[in-house]
mmCIF file with all atom_site columns, C-alpha atoms in Angstrom:
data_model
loop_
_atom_site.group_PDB
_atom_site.id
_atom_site.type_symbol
_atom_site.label_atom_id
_atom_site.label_alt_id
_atom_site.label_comp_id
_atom_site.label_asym_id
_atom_site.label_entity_id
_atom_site.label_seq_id
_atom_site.pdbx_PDB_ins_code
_atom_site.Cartn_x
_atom_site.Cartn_y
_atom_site.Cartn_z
_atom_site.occupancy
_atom_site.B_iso_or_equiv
_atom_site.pdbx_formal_charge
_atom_site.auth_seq_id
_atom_site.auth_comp_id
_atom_site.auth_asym_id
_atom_site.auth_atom_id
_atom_site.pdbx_PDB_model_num
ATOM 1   C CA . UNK A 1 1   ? -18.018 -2.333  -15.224 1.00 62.00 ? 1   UNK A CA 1
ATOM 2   C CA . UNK A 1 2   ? -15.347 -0.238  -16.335 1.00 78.00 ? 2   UNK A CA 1
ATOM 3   C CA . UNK A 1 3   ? -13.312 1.763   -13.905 1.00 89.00 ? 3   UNK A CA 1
ATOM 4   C CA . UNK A 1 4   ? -13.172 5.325   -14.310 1.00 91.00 ? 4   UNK A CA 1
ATOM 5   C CA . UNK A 1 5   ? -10.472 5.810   -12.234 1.00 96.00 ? 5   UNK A CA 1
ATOM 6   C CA . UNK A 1 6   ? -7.118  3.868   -11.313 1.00 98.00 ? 6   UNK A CA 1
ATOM 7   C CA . UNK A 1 7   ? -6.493  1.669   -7.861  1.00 98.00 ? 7   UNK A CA 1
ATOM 8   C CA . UNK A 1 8   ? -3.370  1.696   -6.806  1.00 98.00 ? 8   UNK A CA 1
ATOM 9   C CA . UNK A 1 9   ? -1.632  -0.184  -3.788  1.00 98.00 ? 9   UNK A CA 1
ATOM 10  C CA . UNK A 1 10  ? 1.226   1.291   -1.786  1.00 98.00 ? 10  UNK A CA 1
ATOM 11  C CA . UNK A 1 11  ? 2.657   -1.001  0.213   1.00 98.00 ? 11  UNK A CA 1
ATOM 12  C CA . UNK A 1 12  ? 6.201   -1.558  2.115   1.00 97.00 ? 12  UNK A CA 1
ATOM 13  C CA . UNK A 1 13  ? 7.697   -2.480  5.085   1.00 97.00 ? 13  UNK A CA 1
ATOM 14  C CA . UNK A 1 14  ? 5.561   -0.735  8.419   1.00 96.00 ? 14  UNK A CA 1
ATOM 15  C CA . UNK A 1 15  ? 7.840   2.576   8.432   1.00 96.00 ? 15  UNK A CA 1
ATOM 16  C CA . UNK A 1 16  ? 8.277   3.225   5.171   1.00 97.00 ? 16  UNK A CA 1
ATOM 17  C CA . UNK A 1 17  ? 5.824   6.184   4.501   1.00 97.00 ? 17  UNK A CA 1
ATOM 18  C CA . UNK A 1 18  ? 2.940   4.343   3.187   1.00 98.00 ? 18  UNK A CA 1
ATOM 19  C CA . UNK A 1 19  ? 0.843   6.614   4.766   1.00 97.00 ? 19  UNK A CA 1
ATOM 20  C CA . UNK A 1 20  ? 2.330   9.676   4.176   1.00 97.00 ? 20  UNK A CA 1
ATOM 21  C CA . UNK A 1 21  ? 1.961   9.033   0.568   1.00 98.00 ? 21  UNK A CA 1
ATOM 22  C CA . UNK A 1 22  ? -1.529  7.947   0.865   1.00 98.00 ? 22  UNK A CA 1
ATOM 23  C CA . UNK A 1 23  ? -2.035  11.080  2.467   1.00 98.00 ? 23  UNK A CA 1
ATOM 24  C CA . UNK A 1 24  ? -0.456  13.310  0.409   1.00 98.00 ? 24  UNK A CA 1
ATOM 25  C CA . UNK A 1 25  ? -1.825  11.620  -3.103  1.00 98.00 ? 25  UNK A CA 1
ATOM 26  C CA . UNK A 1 26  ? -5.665  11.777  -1.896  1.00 98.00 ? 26  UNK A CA 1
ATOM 27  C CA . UNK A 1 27  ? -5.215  15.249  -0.959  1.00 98.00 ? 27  UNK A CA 1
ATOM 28  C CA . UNK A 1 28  ? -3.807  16.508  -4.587  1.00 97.00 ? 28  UNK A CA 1
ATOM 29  C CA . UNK A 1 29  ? -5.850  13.691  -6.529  1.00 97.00 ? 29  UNK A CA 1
ATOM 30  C CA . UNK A 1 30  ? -9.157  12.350  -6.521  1.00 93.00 ? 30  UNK A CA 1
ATOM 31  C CA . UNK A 1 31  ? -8.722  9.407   -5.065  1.00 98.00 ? 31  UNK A CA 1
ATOM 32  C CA . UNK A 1 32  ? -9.734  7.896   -1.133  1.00 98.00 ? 32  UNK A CA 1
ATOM 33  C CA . UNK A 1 33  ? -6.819  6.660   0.697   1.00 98.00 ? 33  UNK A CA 1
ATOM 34  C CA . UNK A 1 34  ? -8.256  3.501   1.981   1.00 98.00 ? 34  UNK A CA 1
ATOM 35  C CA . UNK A 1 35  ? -6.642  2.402   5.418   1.00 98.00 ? 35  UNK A CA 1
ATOM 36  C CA . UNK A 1 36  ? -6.312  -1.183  5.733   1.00 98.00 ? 36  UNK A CA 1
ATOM 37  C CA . UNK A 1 37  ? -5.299  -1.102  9.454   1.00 95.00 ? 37  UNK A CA 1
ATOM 38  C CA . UNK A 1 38  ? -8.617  1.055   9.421   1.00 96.00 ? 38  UNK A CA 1
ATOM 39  C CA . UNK A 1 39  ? -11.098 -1.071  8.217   1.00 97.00 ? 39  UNK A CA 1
ATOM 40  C CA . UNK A 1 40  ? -9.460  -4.343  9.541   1.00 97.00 ? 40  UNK A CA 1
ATOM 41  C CA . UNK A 1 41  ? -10.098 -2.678  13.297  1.00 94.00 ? 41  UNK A CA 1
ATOM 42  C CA . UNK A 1 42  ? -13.822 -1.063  12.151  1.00 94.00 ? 42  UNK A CA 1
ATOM 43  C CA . UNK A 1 43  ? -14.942 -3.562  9.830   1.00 95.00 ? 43  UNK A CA 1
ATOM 44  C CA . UNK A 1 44  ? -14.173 -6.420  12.520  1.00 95.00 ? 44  UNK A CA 1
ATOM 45  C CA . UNK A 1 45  ? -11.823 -8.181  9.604   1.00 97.00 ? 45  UNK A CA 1
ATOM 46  C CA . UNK A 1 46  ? -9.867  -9.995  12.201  1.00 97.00 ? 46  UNK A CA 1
ATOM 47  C CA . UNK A 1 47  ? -9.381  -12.828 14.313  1.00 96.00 ? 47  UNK A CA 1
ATOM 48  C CA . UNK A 1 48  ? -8.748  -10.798 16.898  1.00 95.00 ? 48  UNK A CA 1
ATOM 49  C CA . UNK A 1 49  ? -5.248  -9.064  18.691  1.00 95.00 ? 49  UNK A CA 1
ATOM 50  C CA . UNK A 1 50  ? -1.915  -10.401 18.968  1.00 93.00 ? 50  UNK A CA 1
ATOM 51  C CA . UNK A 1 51  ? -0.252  -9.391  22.628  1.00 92.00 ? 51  UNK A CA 1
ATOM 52  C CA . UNK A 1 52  ? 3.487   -10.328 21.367  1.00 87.00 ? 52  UNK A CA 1
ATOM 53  C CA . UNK A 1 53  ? 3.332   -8.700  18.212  1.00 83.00 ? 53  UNK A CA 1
ATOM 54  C CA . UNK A 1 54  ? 1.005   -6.205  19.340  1.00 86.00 ? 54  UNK A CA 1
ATOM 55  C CA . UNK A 1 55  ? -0.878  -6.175  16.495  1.00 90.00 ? 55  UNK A CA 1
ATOM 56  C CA . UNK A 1 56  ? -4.174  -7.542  14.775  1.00 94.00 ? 56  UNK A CA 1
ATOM 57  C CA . UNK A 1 57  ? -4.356  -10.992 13.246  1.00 95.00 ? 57  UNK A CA 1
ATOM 58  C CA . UNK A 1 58  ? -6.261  -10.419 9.690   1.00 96.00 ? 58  UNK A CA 1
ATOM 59  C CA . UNK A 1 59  ? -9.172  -12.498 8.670   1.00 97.00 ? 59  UNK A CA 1
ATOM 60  C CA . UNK A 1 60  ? -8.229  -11.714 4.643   1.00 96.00 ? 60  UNK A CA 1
ATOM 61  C CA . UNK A 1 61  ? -11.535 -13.279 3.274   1.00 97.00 ? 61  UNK A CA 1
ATOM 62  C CA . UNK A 1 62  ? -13.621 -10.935 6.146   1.00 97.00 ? 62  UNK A CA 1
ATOM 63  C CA . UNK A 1 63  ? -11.194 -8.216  4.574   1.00 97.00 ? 63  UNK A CA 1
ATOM 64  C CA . UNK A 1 64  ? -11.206 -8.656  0.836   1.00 98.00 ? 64  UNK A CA 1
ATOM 65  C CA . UNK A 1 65  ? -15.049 -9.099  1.366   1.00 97.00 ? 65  UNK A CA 1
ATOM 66  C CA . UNK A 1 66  ? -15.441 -5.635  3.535   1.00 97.00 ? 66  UNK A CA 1
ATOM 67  C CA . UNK A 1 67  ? -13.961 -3.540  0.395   1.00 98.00 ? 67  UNK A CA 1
ATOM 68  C CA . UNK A 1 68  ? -15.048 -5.396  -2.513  1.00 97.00 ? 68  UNK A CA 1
ATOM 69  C CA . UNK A 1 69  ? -18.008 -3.223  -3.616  1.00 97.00 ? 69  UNK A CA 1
ATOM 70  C CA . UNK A 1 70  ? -16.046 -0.398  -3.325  1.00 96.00 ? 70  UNK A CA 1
ATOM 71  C CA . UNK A 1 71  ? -12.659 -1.072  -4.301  1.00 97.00 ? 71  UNK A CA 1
ATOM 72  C CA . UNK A 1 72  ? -13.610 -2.864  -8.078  1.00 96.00 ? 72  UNK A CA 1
ATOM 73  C CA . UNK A 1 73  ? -15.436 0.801   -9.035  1.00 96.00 ? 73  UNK A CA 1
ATOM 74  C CA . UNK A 1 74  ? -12.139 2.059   -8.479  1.00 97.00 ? 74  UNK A CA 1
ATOM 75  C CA . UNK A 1 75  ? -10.306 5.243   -7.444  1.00 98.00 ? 75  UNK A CA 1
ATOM 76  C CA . UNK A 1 76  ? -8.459  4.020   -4.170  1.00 98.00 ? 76  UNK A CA 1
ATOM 77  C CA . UNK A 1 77  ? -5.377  4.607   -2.686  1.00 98.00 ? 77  UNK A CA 1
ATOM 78  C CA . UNK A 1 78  ? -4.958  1.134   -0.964  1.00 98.00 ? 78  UNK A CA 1
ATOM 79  C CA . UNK A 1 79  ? -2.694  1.463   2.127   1.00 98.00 ? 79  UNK A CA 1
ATOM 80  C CA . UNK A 1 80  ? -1.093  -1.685  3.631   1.00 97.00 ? 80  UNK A CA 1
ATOM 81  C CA . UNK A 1 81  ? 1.998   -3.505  4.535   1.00 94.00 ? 81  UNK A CA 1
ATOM 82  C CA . UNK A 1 82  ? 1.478   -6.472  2.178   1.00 92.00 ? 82  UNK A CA 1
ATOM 83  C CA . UNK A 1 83  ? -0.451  -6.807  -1.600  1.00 95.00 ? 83  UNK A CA 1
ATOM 84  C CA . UNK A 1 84  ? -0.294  -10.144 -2.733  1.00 96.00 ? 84  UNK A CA 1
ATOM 85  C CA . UNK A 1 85  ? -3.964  -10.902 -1.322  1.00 96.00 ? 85  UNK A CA 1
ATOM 86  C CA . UNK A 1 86  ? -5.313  -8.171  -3.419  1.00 98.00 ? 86  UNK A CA 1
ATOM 87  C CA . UNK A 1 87  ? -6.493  -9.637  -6.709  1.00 97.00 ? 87  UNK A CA 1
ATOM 88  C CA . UNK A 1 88  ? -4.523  -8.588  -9.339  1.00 97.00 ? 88  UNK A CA 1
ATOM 89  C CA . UNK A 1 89  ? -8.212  -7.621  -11.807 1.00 96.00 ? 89  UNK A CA 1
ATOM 90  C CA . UNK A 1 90  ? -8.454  -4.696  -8.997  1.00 97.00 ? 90  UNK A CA 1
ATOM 91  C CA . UNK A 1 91  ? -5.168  -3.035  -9.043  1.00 98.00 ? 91  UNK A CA 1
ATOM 92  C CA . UNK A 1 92  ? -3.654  -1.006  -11.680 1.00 98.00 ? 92  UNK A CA 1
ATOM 93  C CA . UNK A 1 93  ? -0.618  -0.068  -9.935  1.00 98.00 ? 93  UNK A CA 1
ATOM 94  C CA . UNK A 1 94  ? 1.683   -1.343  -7.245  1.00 98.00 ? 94  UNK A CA 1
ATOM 95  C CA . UNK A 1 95  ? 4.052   1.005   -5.581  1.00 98.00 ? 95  UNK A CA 1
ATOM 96  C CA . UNK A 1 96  ? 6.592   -0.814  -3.232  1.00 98.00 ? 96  UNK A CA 1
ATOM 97  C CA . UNK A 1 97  ? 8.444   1.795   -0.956  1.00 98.00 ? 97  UNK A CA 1
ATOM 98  C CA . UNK A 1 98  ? 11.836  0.902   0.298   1.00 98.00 ? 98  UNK A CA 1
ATOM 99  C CA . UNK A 1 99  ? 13.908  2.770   3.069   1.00 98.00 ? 99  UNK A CA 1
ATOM 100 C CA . UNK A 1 100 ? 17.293  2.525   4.286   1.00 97.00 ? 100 UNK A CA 1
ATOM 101 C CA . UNK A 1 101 ? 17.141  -0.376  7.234   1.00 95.00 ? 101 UNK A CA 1
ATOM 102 C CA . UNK A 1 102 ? 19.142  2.360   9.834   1.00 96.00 ? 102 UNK A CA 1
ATOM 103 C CA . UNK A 1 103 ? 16.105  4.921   8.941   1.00 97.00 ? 103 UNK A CA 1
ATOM 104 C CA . UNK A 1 104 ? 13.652  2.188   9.287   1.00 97.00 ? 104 UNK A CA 1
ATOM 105 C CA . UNK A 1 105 ? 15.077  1.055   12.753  1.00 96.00 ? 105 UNK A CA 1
ATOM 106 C CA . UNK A 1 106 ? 14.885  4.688   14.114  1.00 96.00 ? 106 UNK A CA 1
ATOM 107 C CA . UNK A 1 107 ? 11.194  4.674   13.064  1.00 96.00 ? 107 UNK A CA 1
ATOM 108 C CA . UNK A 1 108 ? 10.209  1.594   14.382  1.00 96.00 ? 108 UNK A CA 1
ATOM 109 C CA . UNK A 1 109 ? 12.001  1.767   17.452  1.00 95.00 ? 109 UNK A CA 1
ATOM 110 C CA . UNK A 1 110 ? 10.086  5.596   18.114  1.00 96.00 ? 110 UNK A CA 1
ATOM 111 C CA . UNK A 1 111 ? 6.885   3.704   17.706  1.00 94.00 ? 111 UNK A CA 1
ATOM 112 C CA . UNK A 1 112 ? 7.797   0.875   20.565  1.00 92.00 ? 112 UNK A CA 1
ATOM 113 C CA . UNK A 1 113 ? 7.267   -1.547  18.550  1.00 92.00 ? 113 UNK A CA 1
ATOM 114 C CA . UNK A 1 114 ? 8.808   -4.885  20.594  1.00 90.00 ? 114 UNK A CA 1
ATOM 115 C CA . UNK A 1 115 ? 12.414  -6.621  19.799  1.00 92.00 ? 115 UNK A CA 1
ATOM 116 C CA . UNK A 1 116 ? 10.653  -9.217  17.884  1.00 92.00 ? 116 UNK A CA 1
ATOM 117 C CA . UNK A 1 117 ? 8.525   -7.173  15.364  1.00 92.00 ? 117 UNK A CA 1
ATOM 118 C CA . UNK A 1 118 ? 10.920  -5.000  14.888  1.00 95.00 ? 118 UNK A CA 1
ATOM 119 C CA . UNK A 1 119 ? 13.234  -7.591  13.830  1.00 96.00 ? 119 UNK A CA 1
ATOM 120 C CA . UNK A 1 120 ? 10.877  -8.855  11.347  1.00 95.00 ? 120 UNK A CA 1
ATOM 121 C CA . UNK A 1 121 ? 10.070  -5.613  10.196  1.00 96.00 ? 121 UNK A CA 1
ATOM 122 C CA . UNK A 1 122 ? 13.558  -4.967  9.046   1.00 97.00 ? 122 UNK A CA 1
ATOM 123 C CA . UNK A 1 123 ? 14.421  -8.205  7.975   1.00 97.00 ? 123 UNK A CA 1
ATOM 124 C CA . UNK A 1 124 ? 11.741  -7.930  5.753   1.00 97.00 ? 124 UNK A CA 1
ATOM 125 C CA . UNK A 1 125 ? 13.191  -4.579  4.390   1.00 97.00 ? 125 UNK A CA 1
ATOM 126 C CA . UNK A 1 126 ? 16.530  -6.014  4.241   1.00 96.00 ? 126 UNK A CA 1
ATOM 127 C CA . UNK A 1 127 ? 15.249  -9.142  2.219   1.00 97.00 ? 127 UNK A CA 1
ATOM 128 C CA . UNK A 1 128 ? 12.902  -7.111  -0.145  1.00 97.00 ? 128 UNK A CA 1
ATOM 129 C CA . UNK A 1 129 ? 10.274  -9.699  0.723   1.00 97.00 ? 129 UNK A CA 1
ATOM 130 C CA . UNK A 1 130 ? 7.739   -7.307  -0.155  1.00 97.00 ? 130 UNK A CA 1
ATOM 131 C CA . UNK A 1 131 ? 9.388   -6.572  -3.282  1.00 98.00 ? 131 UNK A CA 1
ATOM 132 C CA . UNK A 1 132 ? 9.710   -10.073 -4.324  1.00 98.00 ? 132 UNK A CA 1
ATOM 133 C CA . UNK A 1 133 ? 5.611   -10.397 -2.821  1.00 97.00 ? 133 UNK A CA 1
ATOM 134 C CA . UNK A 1 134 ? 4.479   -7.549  -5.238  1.00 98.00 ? 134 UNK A CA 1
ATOM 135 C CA . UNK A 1 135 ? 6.668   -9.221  -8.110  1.00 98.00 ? 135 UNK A CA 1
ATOM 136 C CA . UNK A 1 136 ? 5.378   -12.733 -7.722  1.00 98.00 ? 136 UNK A CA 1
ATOM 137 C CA . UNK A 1 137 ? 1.650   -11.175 -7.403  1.00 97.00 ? 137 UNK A CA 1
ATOM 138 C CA . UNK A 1 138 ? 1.226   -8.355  -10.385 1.00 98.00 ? 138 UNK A CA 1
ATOM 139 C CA . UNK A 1 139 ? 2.511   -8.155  -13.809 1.00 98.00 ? 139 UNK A CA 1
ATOM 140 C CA . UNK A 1 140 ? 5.511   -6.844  -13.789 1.00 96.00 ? 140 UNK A CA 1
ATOM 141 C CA . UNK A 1 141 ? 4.439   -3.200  -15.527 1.00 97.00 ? 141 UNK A CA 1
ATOM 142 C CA . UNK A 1 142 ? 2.833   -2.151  -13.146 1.00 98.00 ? 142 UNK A CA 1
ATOM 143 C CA . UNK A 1 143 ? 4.729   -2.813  -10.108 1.00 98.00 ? 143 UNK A CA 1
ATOM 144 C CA . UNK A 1 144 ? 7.639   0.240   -9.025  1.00 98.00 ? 144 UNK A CA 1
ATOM 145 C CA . UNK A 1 145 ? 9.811   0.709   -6.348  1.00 98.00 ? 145 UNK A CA 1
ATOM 146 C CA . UNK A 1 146 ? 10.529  3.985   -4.828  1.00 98.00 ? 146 UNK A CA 1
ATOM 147 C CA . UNK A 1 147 ? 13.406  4.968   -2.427  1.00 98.00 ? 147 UNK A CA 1
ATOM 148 C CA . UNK A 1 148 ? 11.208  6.708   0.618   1.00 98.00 ? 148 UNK A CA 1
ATOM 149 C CA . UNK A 1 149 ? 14.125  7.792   2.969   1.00 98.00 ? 149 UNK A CA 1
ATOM 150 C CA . UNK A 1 150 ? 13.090  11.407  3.344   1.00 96.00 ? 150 UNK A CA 1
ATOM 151 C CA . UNK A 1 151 ? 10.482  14.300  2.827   1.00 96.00 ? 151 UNK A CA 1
ATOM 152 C CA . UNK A 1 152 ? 12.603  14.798  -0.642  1.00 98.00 ? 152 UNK A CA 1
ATOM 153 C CA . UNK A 1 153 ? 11.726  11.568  -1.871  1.00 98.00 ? 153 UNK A CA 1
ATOM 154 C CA . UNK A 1 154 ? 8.145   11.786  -0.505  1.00 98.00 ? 154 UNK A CA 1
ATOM 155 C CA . UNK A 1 155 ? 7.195   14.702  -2.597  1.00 98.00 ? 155 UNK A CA 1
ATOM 156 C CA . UNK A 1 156 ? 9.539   13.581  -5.747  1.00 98.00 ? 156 UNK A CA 1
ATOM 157 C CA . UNK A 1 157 ? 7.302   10.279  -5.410  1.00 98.00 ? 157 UNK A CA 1
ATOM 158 C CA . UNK A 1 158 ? 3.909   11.805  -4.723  1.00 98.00 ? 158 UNK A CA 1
ATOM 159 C CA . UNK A 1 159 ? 4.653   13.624  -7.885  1.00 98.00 ? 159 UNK A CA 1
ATOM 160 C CA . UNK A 1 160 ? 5.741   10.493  -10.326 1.00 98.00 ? 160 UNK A CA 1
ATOM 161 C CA . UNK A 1 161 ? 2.481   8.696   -8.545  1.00 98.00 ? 161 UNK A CA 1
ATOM 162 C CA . UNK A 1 162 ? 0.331   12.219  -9.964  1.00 98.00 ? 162 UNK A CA 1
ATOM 163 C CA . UNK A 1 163 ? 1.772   11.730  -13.363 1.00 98.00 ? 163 UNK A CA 1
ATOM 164 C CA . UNK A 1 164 ? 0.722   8.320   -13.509 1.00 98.00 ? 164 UNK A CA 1
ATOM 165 C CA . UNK A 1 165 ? -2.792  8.886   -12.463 1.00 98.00 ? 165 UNK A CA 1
ATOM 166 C CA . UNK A 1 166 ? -3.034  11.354  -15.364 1.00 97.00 ? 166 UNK A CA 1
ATOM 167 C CA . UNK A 1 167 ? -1.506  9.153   -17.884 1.00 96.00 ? 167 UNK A CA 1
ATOM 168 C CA . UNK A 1 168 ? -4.049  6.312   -16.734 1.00 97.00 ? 168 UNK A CA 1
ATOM 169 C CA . UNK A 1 169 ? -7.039  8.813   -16.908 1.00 95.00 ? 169 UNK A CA 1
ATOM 170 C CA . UNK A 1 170 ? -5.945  9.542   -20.332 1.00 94.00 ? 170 UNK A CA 1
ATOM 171 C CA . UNK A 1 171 ? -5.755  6.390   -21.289 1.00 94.00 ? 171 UNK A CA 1
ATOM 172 C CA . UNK A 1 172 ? -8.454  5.147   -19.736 1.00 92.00 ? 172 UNK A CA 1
ATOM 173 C CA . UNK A 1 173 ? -10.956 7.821   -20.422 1.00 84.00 ? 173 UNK A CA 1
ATOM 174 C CA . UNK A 1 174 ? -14.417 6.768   -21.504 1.00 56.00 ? 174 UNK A CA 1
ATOM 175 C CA . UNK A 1 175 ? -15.153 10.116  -23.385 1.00 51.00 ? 175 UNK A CA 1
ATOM 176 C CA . UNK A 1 176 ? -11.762 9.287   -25.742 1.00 47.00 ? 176 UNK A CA 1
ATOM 177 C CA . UNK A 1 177 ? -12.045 11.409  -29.068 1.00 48.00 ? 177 UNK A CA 1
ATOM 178 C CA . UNK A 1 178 ? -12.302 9.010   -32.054 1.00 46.00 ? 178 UNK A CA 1
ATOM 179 C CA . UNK A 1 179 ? -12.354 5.756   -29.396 1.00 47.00 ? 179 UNK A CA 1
#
């Protein structure tokens, strides 16, 4: 089955704007932004809540299983901190967002997140782990990295991310003229 449109992952540290972009992209595109932290909480894709980190533990198989279907006809915006357990046949583009670690500590901290999760978080950040995760998982063509510090960048990347789509449509498109 061919897709007729593209799936894209945006993924980053929690604080970056992932869903902001999300947001933003499936309102001026045609794609569904597809909450992970969503269905992992309605789709029961977990093994249930941890009270330290305050957060849910993922059952990835339960997960991966939940979406499937819907996610290989294409034409989702996935939304989630991590991407390597996404297999790589599904996604046609991986945007890693990346935030100044004194921005991302003023976000986390106005969400209460505790000491120790928010030490992870930007550790994380300040290690590129999810960087590195996205490199080590995708070819590397289709994995960018976008500065997400303000609105500015926001709307400078929501419109790169818009170009894309169109340039995958058009290359992609079934009703090609002399293809």
């Amino acid at each position: 089955m061919t897709k007729r449109k593209p799936n894209i992952i945006i993924t980053g540290t929690p604080g970056v704007g992932k869903t902001s972009h999300c947001e933003l992209l499936a309102q001026s595109t045609d794609l569904k932004h597809l909450s992970i932290n969503q269905i992992v909480k309605g789709a029961d894709c977990h093994h249930g809540w941890d009270d330290e980190l305050k957060s849910w533990i993922v059952d990835e198989d339960k997960l991966l299983d939940a979406i499937e279907d819907e996610v290989k006809q294409g034409g989702y915006i996935i939304d989630w901190h991590a991407c390597d357990m996404f297999p790589q046949s599904w996604i046609d583009l991986v945007v890693v967002l990346r935030t100044d670690s004194t921005l991302l500590y003023d976000r986390l901290a106005s969400r209460d997140y505790p000491e120790q999760k928010l030490q992870e978080n930007l550790d994380s950040e300040i290690m590129q782990v999810l960087l590195e995760e996205a490199r080590e998982s995708y070819d590397a063509e289709i994995v960018v990295e976008l500065r997400s510090d303000g609105t500015e960048d926001i709307e400078n990347n929501v419109g790169r991310i818009e170009t894309w789509i169109k340039n995958w449509e058009q290359d992609n498109s079934v009703s090609r003229k002399g293809g």
